[in-house]
PDB file of C-alpha atoms in Angstrom:
ATOM      1  CA  UNK A 128       0.000   0.000   0.000  1.00  0.00           C
ATOM      2  CA  UNK A 129       1.357   3.381  -1.018  1.00  0.00           C
ATOM      3  CA  UNK A 130       0.093   6.628   0.477  1.00  0.00           C
ATOM      4  CA  UNK A 131       1.212  10.103  -0.557  1.00  0.00           C
ATOM      5  CA  UNK A 132       0.073  13.480   0.773  1.00  0.00           C
ATOM      6  CA  UNK A 133       0.121  16.845  -0.929  1.00  0.00           C
ATOM      7  CA  UNK A 134       2.178  19.722   0.417  1.00  0.00           C
ATOM      8  CA  UNK A 135       0.638  21.361   3.476  1.00  0.00           C
ATOM      9  CA  UNK A 136      -2.351  19.039   2.920  1.00  0.00           C
ATOM     10  CA  UNK A 137      -3.652  21.414   0.285  1.00  0.00           C
ATOM     11  CA  UNK A 138      -6.533  20.176  -1.847  1.00  0.00           C
ATOM     12  CA  UNK A 139      -4.373  19.765  -4.947  1.00  0.00           C
ATOM     13  CA  UNK A 140      -6.007  16.435  -5.826  1.00  0.00           C
ATOM     14  CA  UNK A 141      -9.560  17.703  -5.345  1.00  0.00           C
ATOM     15  CA  UNK A 142     -12.004  15.842  -7.577  1.00  0.00           C
ATOM     16  CA  UNK A 143     -12.418  17.402 -11.000  1.00  0.00           C
ATOM     17  CA  UNK A 144     -12.473  16.104 -14.536  1.00  0.00           C
ATOM     18  CA  UNK A 145      -8.897  17.327 -15.041  1.00  0.00           C
ATOM     19  CA  UNK A 146      -7.471  15.959 -11.781  1.00  0.00           C
ATOM     20  CA  UNK A 147      -9.191  12.596 -12.253  1.00  0.00           C
ATOM     21  CA  UNK A 148      -7.975  12.371 -15.854  1.00  0.00           C
ATOM     22  CA  UNK A 149      -4.407  13.302 -14.913  1.00  0.00           C
ATOM     23  CA  UNK A 150      -4.271  10.822 -12.038  1.00  0.00           C
ATOM     24  CA  UNK A 151      -5.542   7.901 -14.118  1.00  0.00           C
ATOM     25  CA  UNK A 152      -3.313   8.674 -17.106  1.00  0.00           C
ATOM     26  CA  UNK A 153      -0.143   9.156 -15.067  1.00  0.00           C
ATOM     27  CA  UNK A 154      -0.826   5.993 -13.058  1.00  0.00           C
ATOM     28  CA  UNK A 155      -1.556   3.986 -16.213  1.00  0.00           C
ATOM     29  CA  UNK A 156       1.703   5.170 -17.762  1.00  0.00           C
ATOM     30  CA  UNK A 157       3.740   4.440 -14.615  1.00  0.00           C
ATOM     31  CA  UNK A 158       2.163   0.988 -14.196  1.00  0.00           C
ATOM     32  CA  UNK A 159       2.821   0.159 -17.839  1.00  0.00           C
ATOM     33  CA  UNK A 160       6.465   1.253 -17.607  1.00  0.00           C
ATOM     34  CA  UNK A 161       7.178  -0.645 -14.381  1.00  0.00           C
ATOM     35  CA  UNK A 162       4.945  -3.697 -14.756  1.00  0.00           C
ATOM     36  CA  UNK A 163       3.167  -2.974 -11.463  1.00  0.00           C
ATOM     37  CA  UNK A 164      -0.140  -4.706 -10.872  1.00  0.00           C
ATOM     38  CA  UNK A 165      -2.680  -2.161  -9.653  1.00  0.00           C
ATOM     39  CA  UNK A 166      -5.475  -3.583  -7.499  1.00  0.00           C
ATOM     40  CA  UNK A 167      -7.206  -0.527  -6.075  1.00  0.00           C
ATOM     41  CA  UNK A 168      -6.796   3.145  -5.365  1.00  0.00           C
ATOM     42  CA  UNK A 169      -8.662   6.111  -4.007  1.00  0.00           C
ATOM     43  CA  UNK A 170      -7.734   9.746  -4.515  1.00  0.00           C
ATOM     44  CA  UNK A 171      -8.843  12.147  -1.812  1.00  0.00           C
ATOM     45  CA  UNK A 172      -8.390  15.893  -2.066  1.00  0.00           C
ATOM     46  CA  UNK A 173      -5.032  15.939  -0.259  1.00  0.00           C
ATOM     47  CA  UNK A 174      -3.702  12.379  -0.548  1.00  0.00           C
ATOM     48  CA  UNK A 175      -4.073   9.074  -2.308  1.00  0.00           C
ATOM     49  CA  UNK A 176      -3.894   5.401  -1.378  1.00  0.00           C
ATOM     50  CA  UNK A 177      -2.730   2.793  -3.879  1.00  0.00           C
ATOM     51  CA  UNK A 178      -2.876  -0.988  -3.441  1.00  0.00           C
ATOM     52  CA  UNK A 179      -0.591  -2.881  -5.783  1.00  0.00           C
ATOM     53  CA  UNK A 180       1.503  -5.999  -6.171  1.00  0.00           C
ATOM     54  CA  UNK A 181       5.182  -5.444  -6.761  1.00  0.00           C
ATOM     55  CA  UNK A 182       6.489  -8.728  -8.140  1.00  0.00           C
ATOM     56  CA  UNK A 183       9.669  -7.135  -9.521  1.00  0.00           C
ATOM     57  CA  UNK A 184      10.526  -4.829  -6.576  1.00  0.00           C
ATOM     58  CA  UNK A 185       9.814  -1.697  -8.629  1.00  0.00           C
ATOM     59  CA  UNK A 186       7.370   0.188  -6.375  1.00  0.00           C
ATOM     60  CA  UNK A 187       9.913   2.958  -5.642  1.00  0.00           C
ATOM     61  CA  UNK A 188      10.380   3.401  -9.394  1.00  0.00           C
ATOM     62  CA  UNK A 189       6.606   3.359  -9.947  1.00  0.00           C
ATOM     63  CA  UNK A 190       5.946   6.004  -7.304  1.00  0.00           C
ATOM     64  CA  UNK A 191       8.886   8.198  -8.295  1.00  0.00           C
ATOM     65  CA  UNK A 192       7.803   8.279 -11.935  1.00  0.00           C
ATOM     66  CA  UNK A 193       4.084   8.562 -11.149  1.00  0.00           C
ATOM     67  CA  UNK A 194       4.408  11.220  -8.427  1.00  0.00           C
ATOM     68  CA  UNK A 195       6.802  13.325 -10.491  1.00  0.00           C
ATOM     69  CA  UNK A 196       4.689  13.203 -13.617  1.00  0.00           C
ATOM     70  CA  UNK A 197       1.426  13.865 -11.784  1.00  0.00           C
ATOM     71  CA  UNK A 198       2.955  16.775  -9.850  1.00  0.00           C
ATOM     72  CA  UNK A 199       4.235  18.450 -13.022  1.00  0.00           C
ATOM     73  CA  UNK A 200       0.932  17.830 -14.792  1.00  0.00           C
ATOM     74  CA  UNK A 201      -1.320  19.238 -12.065  1.00  0.00           C
ATOM     75  CA  UNK A 202       1.060  22.078 -11.208  1.00  0.00           C
ATOM     76  CA  UNK A 203       0.824  23.148 -14.860  1.00  0.00           C
ATOM     77  CA  UNK A 204      -2.954  22.885 -14.713  1.00  0.00           C
ATOM     78  CA  UNK A 205      -3.165  25.023 -11.564  1.00  0.00           C
ATOM     79  CA  UNK A 206      -0.462  27.484 -12.658  1.00  0.00           C
ATOM     80  CA  UNK A 207       1.763  26.478  -9.709  1.00  0.00           C
ATOM     81  CA  UNK A 208       5.553  26.105  -9.549  1.00  0.00           C
ATOM     82  CA  UNK A 209       6.119  25.034  -5.968  1.00  0.00           C
ATOM     83  CA  UNK A 210       6.318  21.598  -4.329  1.00  0.00           C
ATOM     84  CA  UNK A 211       3.247  19.501  -4.996  1.00  0.00           C
ATOM     85  CA  UNK A 212       3.922  16.700  -2.517  1.00  0.00           C
ATOM     86  CA  UNK A 213       4.618  16.931   1.201  1.00  0.00           C
ATOM     87  CA  UNK A 214       8.291  16.807   2.126  1.00  0.00           C
ATOM     88  CA  UNK A 215       7.803  13.446   3.871  1.00  0.00           C
ATOM     89  CA  UNK A 216       8.458  10.401   1.732  1.00  0.00           C
ATOM     90  CA  UNK A 217       5.551   8.281   0.502  1.00  0.00           C
ATOM     91  CA  UNK A 218       4.327   5.718   3.007  1.00  0.00           C
ATOM     92  CA  UNK A 219       4.938   2.133   1.932  1.00  0.00           C
ATOM     93  CA  UNK A 220       3.110  -0.552   3.902  1.00  0.00           C
ATOM     94  CA  UNK A 221       3.919  -4.146   3.067  1.00  0.00           C
ATOM     95  CA  UNK A 222       0.766  -6.270   3.015  1.00  0.00           C
ATOM     96  CA  UNK A 223       2.011  -9.732   3.889  1.00  0.00           C
ATOM     97  CA  UNK A 224      -1.187 -11.753   4.214  1.00  0.00           C
ATOM     98  CA  UNK A 225      -4.458 -11.899   2.295  1.00  0.00           C
ATOM     99  CA  UNK A 226      -6.169 -10.484   5.403  1.00  0.00           C
ATOM    100  CA  UNK A 227      -3.783  -7.497   5.327  1.00  0.00           C
ATOM    101  CA  UNK A 228      -4.621  -6.885   1.660  1.00  0.00           C
ATOM    102  CA  UNK A 229      -8.371  -7.062   2.282  1.00  0.00           C
ATOM    103  CA  UNK A 230      -8.180  -4.787   5.344  1.00  0.00           C
ATOM    104  CA  UNK A 231      -6.047  -2.097   3.671  1.00  0.00           C
ATOM    105  CA  UNK A 232      -8.055  -2.229   0.444  1.00  0.00           C
ATOM    106  CA  UNK A 233     -11.260  -1.773   2.448  1.00  0.00           C
ATOM    107  CA  UNK A 234      -9.600   1.115   4.329  1.00  0.00           C
ATOM    108  CA  UNK A 235      -8.617   2.688   0.994  1.00  0.00           C
ATOM    109  CA  UNK A 236     -12.063   2.368  -0.546  1.00  0.00           C
ATOM    110  CA  UNK A 237     -13.929   3.501   2.584  1.00  0.00           C
ATOM    111  CA  UNK A 238     -11.728   6.582   3.045  1.00  0.00           C
ATOM    112  CA  UNK A 239     -14.211   9.118   1.587  1.00  0.00           C
ATOM    113  CA  UNK A 240     -16.984   7.744   3.817  1.00  0.00           C
ATOM    114  CA  UNK A 241     -14.789   7.566   6.924  1.00  0.00           C
ATOM    115  CA  UNK A 242     -13.833  11.199   6.345  1.00  0.00           C
ATOM    116  CA  UNK A 243     -17.512  12.196   6.279  1.00  0.00           C
ATOM    117  CA  UNK A 244     -17.282  13.359   2.665  1.00  0.00           C
ATOM    118  CA  UNK A 245     -19.987  11.083   1.213  1.00  0.00           C
ATOM    119  CA  UNK A 246     -22.416   8.530   2.614  1.00  0.00           C
ATOM    120  CA  UNK A 247     -21.347   5.766   0.217  1.00  0.00           C
ATOM    121  CA  UNK A 248     -17.983   5.252  -1.468  1.00  0.00           C
ATOM    122  CA  UNK A 249     -19.502   5.078  -4.952  1.00  0.00           C
ATOM    123  CA  UNK A 250     -20.691   8.682  -4.502  1.00  0.00           C
ATOM    124  CA  UNK A 251     -17.122   9.997  -4.281  1.00  0.00           C
ATOM    125  CA  UNK A 252     -16.491  12.139  -7.398  1.00  0.00           C
ATOM    126  CA  UNK A 253     -12.735  11.544  -7.296  1.00  0.00           C
ATOM    127  CA  UNK A 254     -10.879   8.581  -8.726  1.00  0.00           C
ATOM    128  CA  UNK A 255     -11.701   5.386  -6.827  1.00  0.00           C
ATOM    129  CA  UNK A 256     -11.206   2.050  -8.580  1.00  0.00           C
ATOM    130  CA  UNK A 257     -10.997  -1.556  -7.443  1.00  0.00           C
ATOM    131  CA  UNK A 258     -13.107  -3.681  -9.802  1.00  0.00           C
ATOM    132  CA  UNK A 259     -10.968  -5.742 -12.169  1.00  0.00           C
ATOM    133  CA  UNK A 260     -11.016  -4.469 -15.710  1.00  0.00           C
ATOM    134  CA  UNK A 261      -9.431  -2.132 -18.192  1.00  0.00           C
ATOM    135  CA  UNK A 262     -10.137   1.559 -17.734  1.00  0.00           C
ATOM    136  CA  UNK A 263      -9.512   4.140 -20.437  1.00  0.00           C
ATOM    137  CA  UNK A 264      -6.947   6.813 -19.562  1.00  0.00           C
ATOM    138  CA  UNK A 265      -6.711   9.790 -21.927  1.00  0.00           C
ATOM    139  CA  UNK A 266      -3.661  12.045 -22.070  1.00  0.00           C
ATOM    140  CA  UNK A 267      -4.541  15.423 -20.499  1.00  0.00           C
ATOM    141  CA  UNK A 268      -4.321  18.149 -23.150  1.00  0.00           C
ATOM    142  CA  UNK A 269      -3.549  20.828 -20.562  1.00  0.00           C
ATOM    143  CA  UNK A 270      -0.062  19.453 -19.917  1.00  0.00           C
ATOM    144  CA  UNK A 271       1.196  17.059 -22.543  1.00  0.00           C
ATOM    145  CA  UNK A 272       2.115  18.452 -25.944  1.00  0.00           C
ATOM    146  CA  UNK A 273       0.281  17.148 -28.968  1.00  0.00           C
ATOM    147  CA  UNK A 274       3.331  16.753 -31.200  1.00  0.00           C
ATOM    148  CA  UNK A 275       4.875  13.994 -33.250  1.00  0.00           C
ATOM    149  CA  UNK A 276       8.070  13.998 -31.188  1.00  0.00           C
ATOM    150  CA  UNK A 277       6.152  13.139 -27.993  1.00  0.00           C
ATOM    151  CA  UNK A 278       6.332   9.429 -27.311  1.00  0.00           C
ATOM    152  CA  UNK A 279       3.373   9.380 -24.932  1.00  0.00           C
ATOM    153  CA  UNK A 280       0.232   7.789 -26.315  1.00  0.00           C
ATOM    154  CA  UNK A 281      -3.005   9.760 -26.532  1.00  0.00           C
ATOM    155  CA  UNK A 282      -4.790   7.014 -24.633  1.00  0.00           C
ATOM    156  CA  UNK A 283      -3.788   4.106 -22.439  1.00  0.00           C
ATOM    157  CA  UNK A 284      -5.594   1.366 -20.607  1.00  0.00           C
ATOM    158  CA  UNK A 285      -5.198   1.182 -16.855  1.00  0.00           C
ATOM    159  CA  UNK A 286      -5.640  -2.435 -15.860  1.00  0.00           C
ATOM    160  CA  UNK A 287      -7.046  -3.142 -12.418  1.00  0.00           C
ATOM    161  CA  UNK A 288      -6.484  -6.730 -11.288  1.00  0.00           C
ATOM    162  CA  UNK A 289      -7.994  -8.499  -8.331  1.00  0.00           C
ATOM    163  CA  UNK A 290      -5.505  -8.961  -5.513  1.00  0.00           C
ATOM    164  CA  UNK A 291      -4.645 -12.575  -4.690  1.00  0.00           C
ATOM    165  CA  UNK A 292      -6.888 -12.874  -1.633  1.00  0.00           C
ATOM    166  CA  UNK A 293      -9.471 -15.443  -2.725  1.00  0.00           C
ATOM    167  CA  UNK A 294      -9.639 -18.645  -4.693  1.00  0.00           C
ATOM    168  CA  UNK A 295     -10.516 -16.675  -7.834  1.00  0.00           C
ATOM    169  CA  UNK A 296     -11.199 -13.136  -9.043  1.00  0.00           C
ATOM    170  CA  UNK A 297     -14.890 -13.156  -8.055  1.00  0.00           C
ATOM    171  CA  UNK A 298     -14.195 -14.334  -4.498  1.00  0.00           C
ATOM    172  CA  UNK A 299     -11.441 -11.719  -4.127  1.00  0.00           C
ATOM    173  CA  UNK A 300     -13.820  -8.951  -5.204  1.00  0.00           C
ATOM    174  CA  UNK A 301     -16.539 -10.237  -2.856  1.00  0.00           C
ATOM    175  CA  UNK A 302     -14.126 -10.303   0.089  1.00  0.00           C
ATOM    176  CA  UNK A 303     -13.097  -6.705  -0.564  1.00  0.00           C
ATOM    177  CA  UNK A 304     -16.679  -5.516  -1.076  1.00  0.00           C
ATOM    178  CA  UNK A 305     -17.778  -7.197   2.160  1.00  0.00           C
ATOM    179  CA  UNK A 306     -14.895  -5.728   4.172  1.00  0.00           C
ATOM    180  CA  UNK A 307     -15.497  -2.287   2.666  1.00  0.00           C
ATOM    181  CA  UNK A 308     -19.216  -2.365   3.542  1.00  0.00           C
ATOM    182  CA  UNK A 309     -18.380  -3.434   7.100  1.00  0.00           C
ATOM    183  CA  UNK A 310     -15.851  -0.656   7.450  1.00  0.00           C
TER     184      UNK A 310
END
């Protein structure tokens, strides 16, 4: 589980079409480049939580690339030049057992409700994904140049995979949904 906060807990990740688009695109690009398996994430206004499997020990590379790209992208969108992220390093929590994965994924998904922001997680207007599938990620026009010399694709697919907590994908999703409802 990776958690990262914005500088001075400012609402630099506040839900908007642009912030949601930038987050998904930058994460899709970082996951594709590092081979990380993304299982779930939730973006709050001043931090995010990301649940992933790091089979190749590349989470530091994933977060460095992702956080740097997202910071530059959203700073450009907001007309900012200062630090985007808090000076503290990202929090990395190793989830060693299936129960750990279920508990932290439920924590991640229930975060908007626990914070009193919405009454049900699905009502959160920010990025919040955990169901396995491929999700379209379009390159934000407000940051990335639209030129032939740019090697970044106009669209990517962010793949969300079920974490290995059940006997199959459906049982993994059910376990997470149940734990999230209980939380």
